[in-house]
């Protein structure tokens, strides 16, 4: 008799057809990212890691990016959800959301808040807050992409918007190279105390020195996230292909597994996919 288990997912990765104008954040020192990354490139890596599929996340601030990812999700059913982009400050936000009403894979949205001239000020603007409230009324997840210096502003933002799931990307990018564990943990704790906020165990490896990082530099951040959020509000994400700046996919997966494997089977299952399924409304099990 065959058994089933919850889906095992990579909750954070990107696809793109590279051109410099569309992805200005890919700078000269990121040369390995200046090429196309498509689902057929990722699938063997997921198989090797024992993962059933993924959640595709926007990497470009355009509605075209959202449409492109939704087309990929139609073609590749193992792309279980899409986190797209929409201008939350736009007067026609409702019309944009209505245009995607039938796109069942579209589970959430993200904006590169970290790239705003002042992320903290941007998170306080009335237009942005009205837009985020609209997203929550529509039952869409919002992913918060910030650096650790903006954790206080992000906490206030999430306190204002508690009607649906909010997800912190990349543990708020702690300054690993400066050994800023204590300060980061102190800033993260108030955000983690908000029960509607979850966090992706993603993007950490590229916060260390790309050529000379060590696992023992990074695992304390993972243990702290476990302590603050608990295993019921954490998700694995590779941040592929961005992780390639510092390592390969198997090593990125192994880093997270080295911490998660110490938990109970139920807790491991939650982090490897159960939480993502619940937060992003993904239905299904793996045979």
PDB file of C-alpha atoms in Angstrom:
ATOM      1  CA  UNK A   1       0.000   0.000   0.000  1.00  0.00           C
ATOM      2  CA  UNK A   2       1.389   3.403  -0.953  1.00  0.00           C
ATOM      3  CA  UNK A   3       1.603   6.148   1.641  1.00  0.00           C
ATOM      4  CA  UNK A   4       1.314   9.900   1.218  1.00  0.00           C
ATOM      5  CA  UNK A   5       2.963  12.811   2.958  1.00  0.00           C
ATOM      6  CA  UNK A   6       2.609  16.596   2.739  1.00  0.00           C
ATOM      7  CA  UNK A   7       4.261  18.218  -0.235  1.00  0.00           C
ATOM      8  CA  UNK A   8       7.942  19.032   0.175  1.00  0.00           C
ATOM      9  CA  UNK A   9       8.542  22.443  -1.358  1.00  0.00           C
ATOM     10  CA  UNK A  10      11.201  24.989  -2.081  1.00  0.00           C
ATOM     11  CA  UNK A  11       9.216  28.036  -0.992  1.00  0.00           C
ATOM     12  CA  UNK A  12      11.486  30.647  -2.551  1.00  0.00           C
ATOM     13  CA  UNK A  13      13.194  30.660  -5.920  1.00  0.00           C
ATOM     14  CA  UNK A  14      13.215  32.666  -9.134  1.00  0.00           C
ATOM     15  CA  UNK A  15      13.016  32.176 -12.890  1.00  0.00           C
ATOM     16  CA  UNK A  16      14.119  34.716 -15.463  1.00  0.00           C
ATOM     17  CA  UNK A  17      15.273  35.319 -19.004  1.00  0.00           C
ATOM     18  CA  UNK A  18      18.095  37.682 -18.328  1.00  0.00           C
ATOM     19  CA  UNK A  19      18.526  41.131 -19.758  1.00  0.00           C
ATOM     20  CA  UNK A  20      20.321  43.904 -17.930  1.00  0.00           C
ATOM     21  CA  UNK A  21      17.541  46.470 -18.217  1.00  0.00           C
ATOM     22  CA  UNK A  22      14.966  44.192 -16.587  1.00  0.00           C
ATOM     23  CA  UNK A  23      17.171  43.055 -13.712  1.00  0.00           C
ATOM     24  CA  UNK A  24      19.305  46.066 -12.709  1.00  0.00           C
ATOM     25  CA  UNK A  25      19.938  44.601  -9.254  1.00  0.00           C
ATOM     26  CA  UNK A  26      22.141  41.894 -10.818  1.00  0.00           C
ATOM     27  CA  UNK A  27      25.405  43.802 -10.562  1.00  0.00           C
ATOM     28  CA  UNK A  28      28.791  43.182 -12.161  1.00  0.00           C
ATOM     29  CA  UNK A  29      30.051  41.013  -9.303  1.00  0.00           C
ATOM     30  CA  UNK A  30      27.001  38.774  -9.789  1.00  0.00           C
ATOM     31  CA  UNK A  31      28.131  37.648 -13.242  1.00  0.00           C
ATOM     32  CA  UNK A  32      27.046  34.041 -12.672  1.00  0.00           C
ATOM     33  CA  UNK A  33      23.417  35.249 -12.538  1.00  0.00           C
ATOM     34  CA  UNK A  34      23.593  37.032 -15.891  1.00  0.00           C
ATOM     35  CA  UNK A  35      21.983  34.242 -17.853  1.00  0.00           C
ATOM     36  CA  UNK A  36      18.609  32.539 -18.150  1.00  0.00           C
ATOM     37  CA  UNK A  37      17.289  30.369 -15.319  1.00  0.00           C
ATOM     38  CA  UNK A  38      14.222  28.320 -16.212  1.00  0.00           C
ATOM     39  CA  UNK A  39      12.152  25.471 -14.712  1.00  0.00           C
ATOM     40  CA  UNK A  40      14.031  22.800 -16.633  1.00  0.00           C
ATOM     41  CA  UNK A  41      17.207  23.984 -14.887  1.00  0.00           C
ATOM     42  CA  UNK A  42      15.643  23.697 -11.436  1.00  0.00           C
ATOM     43  CA  UNK A  43      13.789  20.390 -11.725  1.00  0.00           C
ATOM     44  CA  UNK A  44      16.854  18.103 -11.405  1.00  0.00           C
ATOM     45  CA  UNK A  45      17.952  20.034  -8.317  1.00  0.00           C
ATOM     46  CA  UNK A  46      14.559  19.583  -6.673  1.00  0.00           C
ATOM     47  CA  UNK A  47      14.648  15.874  -7.465  1.00  0.00           C
ATOM     48  CA  UNK A  48      18.109  15.530  -5.957  1.00  0.00           C
ATOM     49  CA  UNK A  49      16.900  17.231  -2.765  1.00  0.00           C
ATOM     50  CA  UNK A  50      13.748  15.116  -2.554  1.00  0.00           C
ATOM     51  CA  UNK A  51      11.437  18.074  -3.139  1.00  0.00           C
ATOM     52  CA  UNK A  52       8.122  17.883  -4.976  1.00  0.00           C
ATOM     53  CA  UNK A  53       7.992  21.406  -6.323  1.00  0.00           C
ATOM     54  CA  UNK A  54       8.410  25.082  -5.617  1.00  0.00           C
ATOM     55  CA  UNK A  55       6.941  28.524  -5.165  1.00  0.00           C
ATOM     56  CA  UNK A  56       8.146  30.961  -7.838  1.00  0.00           C
ATOM     57  CA  UNK A  57       8.819  34.483  -6.567  1.00  0.00           C
ATOM     58  CA  UNK A  58       9.094  37.684  -8.590  1.00  0.00           C
ATOM     59  CA  UNK A  59      12.512  39.214  -9.175  1.00  0.00           C
ATOM     60  CA  UNK A  60      11.397  42.149 -11.345  1.00  0.00           C
ATOM     61  CA  UNK A  61       9.010  44.985 -10.504  1.00  0.00           C
ATOM     62  CA  UNK A  62       6.482  44.596 -13.312  1.00  0.00           C
ATOM     63  CA  UNK A  63       3.089  43.057 -13.894  1.00  0.00           C
ATOM     64  CA  UNK A  64       4.623  41.352 -16.916  1.00  0.00           C
ATOM     65  CA  UNK A  65       6.755  39.381 -14.457  1.00  0.00           C
ATOM     66  CA  UNK A  66       3.594  38.200 -12.710  1.00  0.00           C
ATOM     67  CA  UNK A  67       2.032  37.126 -16.005  1.00  0.00           C
ATOM     68  CA  UNK A  68       5.228  35.340 -17.056  1.00  0.00           C
ATOM     69  CA  UNK A  69       5.439  33.346 -13.825  1.00  0.00           C
ATOM     70  CA  UNK A  70       1.768  32.403 -14.074  1.00  0.00           C
ATOM     71  CA  UNK A  71       2.364  31.062 -17.584  1.00  0.00           C
ATOM     72  CA  UNK A  72       5.228  28.948 -16.249  1.00  0.00           C
ATOM     73  CA  UNK A  73       2.983  27.633 -13.476  1.00  0.00           C
ATOM     74  CA  UNK A  74       0.446  26.539 -16.097  1.00  0.00           C
ATOM     75  CA  UNK A  75       3.128  24.728 -18.063  1.00  0.00           C
ATOM     76  CA  UNK A  76       4.861  23.164 -15.047  1.00  0.00           C
ATOM     77  CA  UNK A  77       2.319  21.910 -12.484  1.00  0.00           C
ATOM     78  CA  UNK A  78       5.066  21.443  -9.892  1.00  0.00           C
ATOM     79  CA  UNK A  79       5.264  25.240  -9.629  1.00  0.00           C
ATOM     80  CA  UNK A  80       2.565  25.167  -6.989  1.00  0.00           C
ATOM     81  CA  UNK A  81       2.259  28.900  -6.342  1.00  0.00           C
ATOM     82  CA  UNK A  82       3.408  32.261  -7.655  1.00  0.00           C
ATOM     83  CA  UNK A  83       4.357  35.346  -5.667  1.00  0.00           C
ATOM     84  CA  UNK A  84       4.020  38.130  -8.193  1.00  0.00           C
ATOM     85  CA  UNK A  85       4.379  41.890  -8.350  1.00  0.00           C
ATOM     86  CA  UNK A  86       1.772  44.609  -8.517  1.00  0.00           C
ATOM     87  CA  UNK A  87       1.992  48.323  -7.806  1.00  0.00           C
ATOM     88  CA  UNK A  88       0.285  48.635  -4.432  1.00  0.00           C
ATOM     89  CA  UNK A  89       0.305  52.415  -4.771  1.00  0.00           C
ATOM     90  CA  UNK A  90      -1.581  52.410  -8.081  1.00  0.00           C
ATOM     91  CA  UNK A  91      -5.098  53.810  -8.306  1.00  0.00           C
ATOM     92  CA  UNK A  92      -6.145  50.827 -10.452  1.00  0.00           C
ATOM     93  CA  UNK A  93      -4.937  48.148  -8.006  1.00  0.00           C
ATOM     94  CA  UNK A  94      -8.401  46.602  -7.738  1.00  0.00           C
ATOM     95  CA  UNK A  95      -8.593  46.256 -11.525  1.00  0.00           C
ATOM     96  CA  UNK A  96      -5.207  44.543 -11.628  1.00  0.00           C
ATOM     97  CA  UNK A  97      -6.262  42.061  -8.964  1.00  0.00           C
ATOM     98  CA  UNK A  98      -9.520  41.428 -10.797  1.00  0.00           C
ATOM     99  CA  UNK A  99      -7.577  40.689 -13.989  1.00  0.00           C
ATOM    100  CA  UNK A 100      -5.855  37.843 -12.147  1.00  0.00           C
ATOM    101  CA  UNK A 101      -9.003  36.631 -10.416  1.00  0.00           C
ATOM    102  CA  UNK A 102      -8.959  33.287 -12.239  1.00  0.00           C
ATOM    103  CA  UNK A 103      -5.233  32.700 -11.674  1.00  0.00           C
ATOM    104  CA  UNK A 104      -5.444  30.163  -8.870  1.00  0.00           C
ATOM    105  CA  UNK A 105      -1.652  29.844  -8.621  1.00  0.00           C
ATOM    106  CA  UNK A 106      -1.274  33.528  -7.721  1.00  0.00           C
ATOM    107  CA  UNK A 107      -1.042  33.294  -3.949  1.00  0.00           C
ATOM    108  CA  UNK A 108       0.820  36.452  -3.019  1.00  0.00           C
ATOM    109  CA  UNK A 109       2.813  39.515  -3.971  1.00  0.00           C
ATOM    110  CA  UNK A 110       6.159  41.087  -3.206  1.00  0.00           C
ATOM    111  CA  UNK A 111       7.939  44.366  -3.828  1.00  0.00           C
ATOM    112  CA  UNK A 112      11.661  44.971  -3.400  1.00  0.00           C
ATOM    113  CA  UNK A 113      11.164  47.236  -0.402  1.00  0.00           C
ATOM    114  CA  UNK A 114      14.901  47.022   0.287  1.00  0.00           C
ATOM    115  CA  UNK A 115      15.599  48.925  -2.946  1.00  0.00           C
ATOM    116  CA  UNK A 116      13.487  51.962  -2.082  1.00  0.00           C
ATOM    117  CA  UNK A 117      15.526  55.094  -1.219  1.00  0.00           C
ATOM    118  CA  UNK A 118      14.092  54.886   2.297  1.00  0.00           C
ATOM    119  CA  UNK A 119      12.323  51.568   2.917  1.00  0.00           C
ATOM    120  CA  UNK A 120      11.126  52.694   6.351  1.00  0.00           C
ATOM    121  CA  UNK A 121       9.543  55.850   4.936  1.00  0.00           C
ATOM    122  CA  UNK A 122       8.005  53.930   2.035  1.00  0.00           C
ATOM    123  CA  UNK A 123       6.366  51.466   4.440  1.00  0.00           C
ATOM    124  CA  UNK A 124       4.637  54.403   6.137  1.00  0.00           C
ATOM    125  CA  UNK A 125       3.132  55.986   3.021  1.00  0.00           C
ATOM    126  CA  UNK A 126      -0.682  56.052   2.912  1.00  0.00           C
ATOM    127  CA  UNK A 127      -0.910  54.741  -0.670  1.00  0.00           C
ATOM    128  CA  UNK A 128       1.239  51.709   0.085  1.00  0.00           C
ATOM    129  CA  UNK A 129      -0.705  50.931   3.243  1.00  0.00           C
ATOM    130  CA  UNK A 130      -4.043  51.252   1.446  1.00  0.00           C
ATOM    131  CA  UNK A 131      -2.760  48.893  -1.218  1.00  0.00           C
ATOM    132  CA  UNK A 132      -1.567  46.347   1.309  1.00  0.00           C
ATOM    133  CA  UNK A 133      -4.927  46.466   3.081  1.00  0.00           C
ATOM    134  CA  UNK A 134      -6.565  45.771  -0.283  1.00  0.00           C
ATOM    135  CA  UNK A 135      -4.309  42.750  -0.838  1.00  0.00           C
ATOM    136  CA  UNK A 136      -5.262  41.347   2.537  1.00  0.00           C
ATOM    137  CA  UNK A 137      -8.966  41.782   1.789  1.00  0.00           C
ATOM    138  CA  UNK A 138      -8.349  39.689  -1.319  1.00  0.00           C
ATOM    139  CA  UNK A 139      -6.671  36.988   0.769  1.00  0.00           C
ATOM    140  CA  UNK A 140      -3.216  37.428  -0.745  1.00  0.00           C
ATOM    141  CA  UNK A 141       0.043  36.825   1.099  1.00  0.00           C
ATOM    142  CA  UNK A 142       2.471  39.736   1.198  1.00  0.00           C
ATOM    143  CA  UNK A 143       6.201  39.051   1.351  1.00  0.00           C
ATOM    144  CA  UNK A 144       8.383  41.600   3.119  1.00  0.00           C
ATOM    145  CA  UNK A 145      11.825  41.958   1.523  1.00  0.00           C
ATOM    146  CA  UNK A 146      13.972  44.169   3.731  1.00  0.00           C
ATOM    147  CA  UNK A 147      17.360  44.354   5.395  1.00  0.00           C
ATOM    148  CA  UNK A 148      17.814  44.030   9.134  1.00  0.00           C
ATOM    149  CA  UNK A 149      18.135  47.790   9.622  1.00  0.00           C
ATOM    150  CA  UNK A 150      14.459  48.156   8.659  1.00  0.00           C
ATOM    151  CA  UNK A 151      13.047  45.495  10.992  1.00  0.00           C
ATOM    152  CA  UNK A 152      11.450  48.064  13.290  1.00  0.00           C
ATOM    153  CA  UNK A 153       9.542  49.685  10.424  1.00  0.00           C
ATOM    154  CA  UNK A 154       8.546  46.256   9.101  1.00  0.00           C
ATOM    155  CA  UNK A 155       7.220  45.287  12.524  1.00  0.00           C
ATOM    156  CA  UNK A 156       5.041  48.398  12.591  1.00  0.00           C
ATOM    157  CA  UNK A 157       3.842  47.613   9.067  1.00  0.00           C
ATOM    158  CA  UNK A 158       2.842  44.078  10.007  1.00  0.00           C
ATOM    159  CA  UNK A 159       1.136  45.324  13.157  1.00  0.00           C
ATOM    160  CA  UNK A 160      -1.043  47.561  10.979  1.00  0.00           C
ATOM    161  CA  UNK A 161      -1.887  44.715   8.590  1.00  0.00           C
ATOM    162  CA  UNK A 162      -2.916  41.593  10.459  1.00  0.00           C
ATOM    163  CA  UNK A 163      -5.852  40.317   8.404  1.00  0.00           C
ATOM    164  CA  UNK A 164      -3.840  37.776   6.402  1.00  0.00           C
ATOM    165  CA  UNK A 165      -0.439  36.108   6.283  1.00  0.00           C
ATOM    166  CA  UNK A 166       2.704  38.224   6.045  1.00  0.00           C
ATOM    167  CA  UNK A 167       6.011  36.526   5.237  1.00  0.00           C
ATOM    168  CA  UNK A 168       9.500  37.815   6.007  1.00  0.00           C
ATOM    169  CA  UNK A 169      12.007  36.957   3.292  1.00  0.00           C
ATOM    170  CA  UNK A 170      15.606  35.903   3.958  1.00  0.00           C
ATOM    171  CA  UNK A 171      15.411  36.404   7.746  1.00  0.00           C
ATOM    172  CA  UNK A 172      15.650  40.159   7.006  1.00  0.00           C
ATOM    173  CA  UNK A 173      19.183  39.722   5.656  1.00  0.00           C
ATOM    174  CA  UNK A 174      21.236  39.862   8.857  1.00  0.00           C
ATOM    175  CA  UNK A 175      24.760  41.245   8.549  1.00  0.00           C
ATOM    176  CA  UNK A 176      26.556  37.940   8.977  1.00  0.00           C
ATOM    177  CA  UNK A 177      29.925  39.367   7.979  1.00  0.00           C
ATOM    178  CA  UNK A 178      29.718  41.860  10.848  1.00  0.00           C
ATOM    179  CA  UNK A 179      28.721  39.083  13.280  1.00  0.00           C
ATOM    180  CA  UNK A 180      25.531  40.995  14.090  1.00  0.00           C
ATOM    181  CA  UNK A 181      23.620  38.045  15.568  1.00  0.00           C
ATOM    182  CA  UNK A 182      22.623  39.634  18.885  1.00  0.00           C
ATOM    183  CA  UNK A 183      21.454  42.945  17.439  1.00  0.00           C
ATOM    184  CA  UNK A 184      19.545  41.183  14.665  1.00  0.00           C
ATOM    185  CA  UNK A 185      17.834  38.808  17.092  1.00  0.00           C
ATOM    186  CA  UNK A 186      16.784  41.698  19.320  1.00  0.00           C
ATOM    187  CA  UNK A 187      15.287  43.550  16.343  1.00  0.00           C
ATOM    188  CA  UNK A 188      13.615  40.416  14.962  1.00  0.00           C
ATOM    189  CA  UNK A 189      11.881  39.348  18.179  1.00  0.00           C
ATOM    190  CA  UNK A 190       8.985  41.885  18.093  1.00  0.00           C
ATOM    191  CA  UNK A 191       8.187  40.943  14.494  1.00  0.00           C
ATOM    192  CA  UNK A 192       8.339  37.224  15.242  1.00  0.00           C
ATOM    193  CA  UNK A 193       5.917  37.768  18.122  1.00  0.00           C
ATOM    194  CA  UNK A 194       3.173  38.621  15.600  1.00  0.00           C
ATOM    195  CA  UNK A 195       1.335  35.366  14.965  1.00  0.00           C
ATOM    196  CA  UNK A 196       0.316  36.222  11.396  1.00  0.00           C
ATOM    197  CA  UNK A 197       3.963  36.694  10.372  1.00  0.00           C
ATOM    198  CA  UNK A 198       6.022  33.761   9.101  1.00  0.00           C
ATOM    199  CA  UNK A 199       9.597  33.623   7.864  1.00  0.00           C
ATOM    200  CA  UNK A 200      11.536  31.929   5.096  1.00  0.00           C
ATOM    201  CA  UNK A 201      14.782  30.159   5.935  1.00  0.00           C
ATOM    202  CA  UNK A 202      16.264  31.516   2.737  1.00  0.00           C
ATOM    203  CA  UNK A 203      18.886  33.884   1.433  1.00  0.00           C
ATOM    204  CA  UNK A 204      21.169  33.502   4.442  1.00  0.00           C
ATOM    205  CA  UNK A 205      24.128  31.983   2.658  1.00  0.00           C
ATOM    206  CA  UNK A 206      24.652  35.085   0.511  1.00  0.00           C
ATOM    207  CA  UNK A 207      24.775  37.349   3.578  1.00  0.00           C
ATOM    208  CA  UNK A 208      28.130  35.809   4.506  1.00  0.00           C
ATOM    209  CA  UNK A 209      31.341  36.171   2.498  1.00  0.00           C
ATOM    210  CA  UNK A 210      30.559  34.470  -0.799  1.00  0.00           C
ATOM    211  CA  UNK A 211      33.878  32.672  -1.080  1.00  0.00           C
ATOM    212  CA  UNK A 212      34.783  32.092   2.567  1.00  0.00           C
ATOM    213  CA  UNK A 213      31.584  31.439   4.529  1.00  0.00           C
ATOM    214  CA  UNK A 214      31.332  28.639   7.078  1.00  0.00           C
ATOM    215  CA  UNK A 215      28.315  26.702   8.291  1.00  0.00           C
ATOM    216  CA  UNK A 216      29.070  27.557  11.907  1.00  0.00           C
ATOM    217  CA  UNK A 217      28.666  31.252  11.028  1.00  0.00           C
ATOM    218  CA  UNK A 218      25.143  30.668   9.743  1.00  0.00           C
ATOM    219  CA  UNK A 219      23.556  28.003  11.932  1.00  0.00           C
ATOM    220  CA  UNK A 220      23.185  30.348  14.947  1.00  0.00           C
ATOM    221  CA  UNK A 221      20.879  32.527  12.827  1.00  0.00           C
ATOM    222  CA  UNK A 222      18.809  29.490  11.889  1.00  0.00           C
ATOM    223  CA  UNK A 223      18.562  28.360  15.512  1.00  0.00           C
ATOM    224  CA  UNK A 224      17.499  31.865  16.540  1.00  0.00           C
ATOM    225  CA  UNK A 225      14.779  31.893  13.887  1.00  0.00           C
ATOM    226  CA  UNK A 226      13.546  28.559  15.220  1.00  0.00           C
ATOM    227  CA  UNK A 227      13.475  29.940  18.737  1.00  0.00           C
ATOM    228  CA  UNK A 228      11.610  33.125  17.792  1.00  0.00           C
ATOM    229  CA  UNK A 229       9.136  31.880  15.168  1.00  0.00           C
ATOM    230  CA  UNK A 230       8.867  28.214  16.108  1.00  0.00           C
ATOM    231  CA  UNK A 231       8.809  25.462  13.473  1.00  0.00           C
ATOM    232  CA  UNK A 232       5.138  26.171  12.715  1.00  0.00           C
ATOM    233  CA  UNK A 233       5.985  29.541  11.092  1.00  0.00           C
ATOM    234  CA  UNK A 234       9.144  28.753   9.148  1.00  0.00           C
ATOM    235  CA  UNK A 235       9.623  27.586   5.554  1.00  0.00           C
ATOM    236  CA  UNK A 236      12.583  26.334   3.561  1.00  0.00           C
ATOM    237  CA  UNK A 237      13.577  28.438   0.583  1.00  0.00           C
ATOM    238  CA  UNK A 238      16.715  28.046  -1.513  1.00  0.00           C
ATOM    239  CA  UNK A 239      16.716  31.517  -3.095  1.00  0.00           C
ATOM    240  CA  UNK A 240      17.964  29.774  -6.248  1.00  0.00           C
ATOM    241  CA  UNK A 241      19.594  30.956  -8.437  1.00  0.00           C
ATOM    242  CA  UNK A 242      20.775  33.819  -6.211  1.00  0.00           C
ATOM    243  CA  UNK A 243      22.265  31.250  -3.822  1.00  0.00           C
ATOM    244  CA  UNK A 244      24.746  30.365  -6.580  1.00  0.00           C
ATOM    245  CA  UNK A 245      26.688  33.499  -5.684  1.00  0.00           C
ATOM    246  CA  UNK A 246      27.957  31.667  -2.603  1.00  0.00           C
ATOM    247  CA  UNK A 247      27.269  27.971  -3.143  1.00  0.00           C
ATOM    248  CA  UNK A 248      25.349  25.357  -5.104  1.00  0.00           C
ATOM    249  CA  UNK A 249      21.805  24.128  -4.535  1.00  0.00           C
ATOM    250  CA  UNK A 250      22.701  20.887  -2.681  1.00  0.00           C
ATOM    251  CA  UNK A 251      24.922  22.742  -0.214  1.00  0.00           C
ATOM    252  CA  UNK A 252      22.231  25.369   0.395  1.00  0.00           C
ATOM    253  CA  UNK A 253      19.694  22.622   1.062  1.00  0.00           C
ATOM    254  CA  UNK A 254      22.106  20.729   3.318  1.00  0.00           C
ATOM    255  CA  UNK A 255      22.750  23.827   5.441  1.00  0.00           C
ATOM    256  CA  UNK A 256      19.058  24.141   6.304  1.00  0.00           C
ATOM    257  CA  UNK A 257      18.674  20.396   6.731  1.00  0.00           C
ATOM    258  CA  UNK A 258      21.508  20.314   9.267  1.00  0.00           C
ATOM    259  CA  UNK A 259      19.302  22.315  11.629  1.00  0.00           C
ATOM    260  CA  UNK A 260      15.841  21.080  10.653  1.00  0.00           C
ATOM    261  CA  UNK A 261      16.782  17.409  10.984  1.00  0.00           C
ATOM    262  CA  UNK A 262      17.167  17.857  14.756  1.00  0.00           C
ATOM    263  CA  UNK A 263      13.408  18.481  15.087  1.00  0.00           C
ATOM    264  CA  UNK A 264      10.541  16.022  15.350  1.00  0.00           C
ATOM    265  CA  UNK A 265       9.163  14.439  12.179  1.00  0.00           C
ATOM    266  CA  UNK A 266       6.047  16.620  12.391  1.00  0.00           C
ATOM    267  CA  UNK A 267       8.092  19.792  12.776  1.00  0.00           C
ATOM    268  CA  UNK A 268      10.381  18.839   9.906  1.00  0.00           C
ATOM    269  CA  UNK A 269       7.394  18.183   7.661  1.00  0.00           C
ATOM    270  CA  UNK A 270       5.999  21.613   8.499  1.00  0.00           C
ATOM    271  CA  UNK A 271       9.190  23.445   7.545  1.00  0.00           C
ATOM    272  CA  UNK A 272       9.791  21.388   4.396  1.00  0.00           C
ATOM    273  CA  UNK A 273       6.365  22.143   2.957  1.00  0.00           C
ATOM    274  CA  UNK A 274       3.443  21.905   5.334  1.00  0.00           C
ATOM    275  CA  UNK A 275       3.666  25.519   6.436  1.00  0.00           C
ATOM    276  CA  UNK A 276       4.029  26.756   2.856  1.00  0.00           C
ATOM    277  CA  UNK A 277       0.956  24.788   1.806  1.00  0.00           C
ATOM    278  CA  UNK A 278      -1.064  26.325   4.629  1.00  0.00           C
ATOM    279  CA  UNK A 279       0.138  29.892   4.138  1.00  0.00           C
ATOM    280  CA  UNK A 280      -0.095  29.958   0.331  1.00  0.00           C
ATOM    281  CA  UNK A 281      -3.253  27.855   0.049  1.00  0.00           C
ATOM    282  CA  UNK A 282      -1.588  24.938  -1.735  1.00  0.00           C
ATOM    283  CA  UNK A 283      -3.528  21.687  -1.799  1.00  0.00           C
ATOM    284  CA  UNK A 284      -1.996  18.305  -2.454  1.00  0.00           C
ATOM    285  CA  UNK A 285       0.123  15.504  -1.078  1.00  0.00           C
ATOM    286  CA  UNK A 286       3.115  13.617  -2.376  1.00  0.00           C
ATOM    287  CA  UNK A 287       2.893   9.892  -3.005  1.00  0.00           C
TER     288      UNK A 287
END
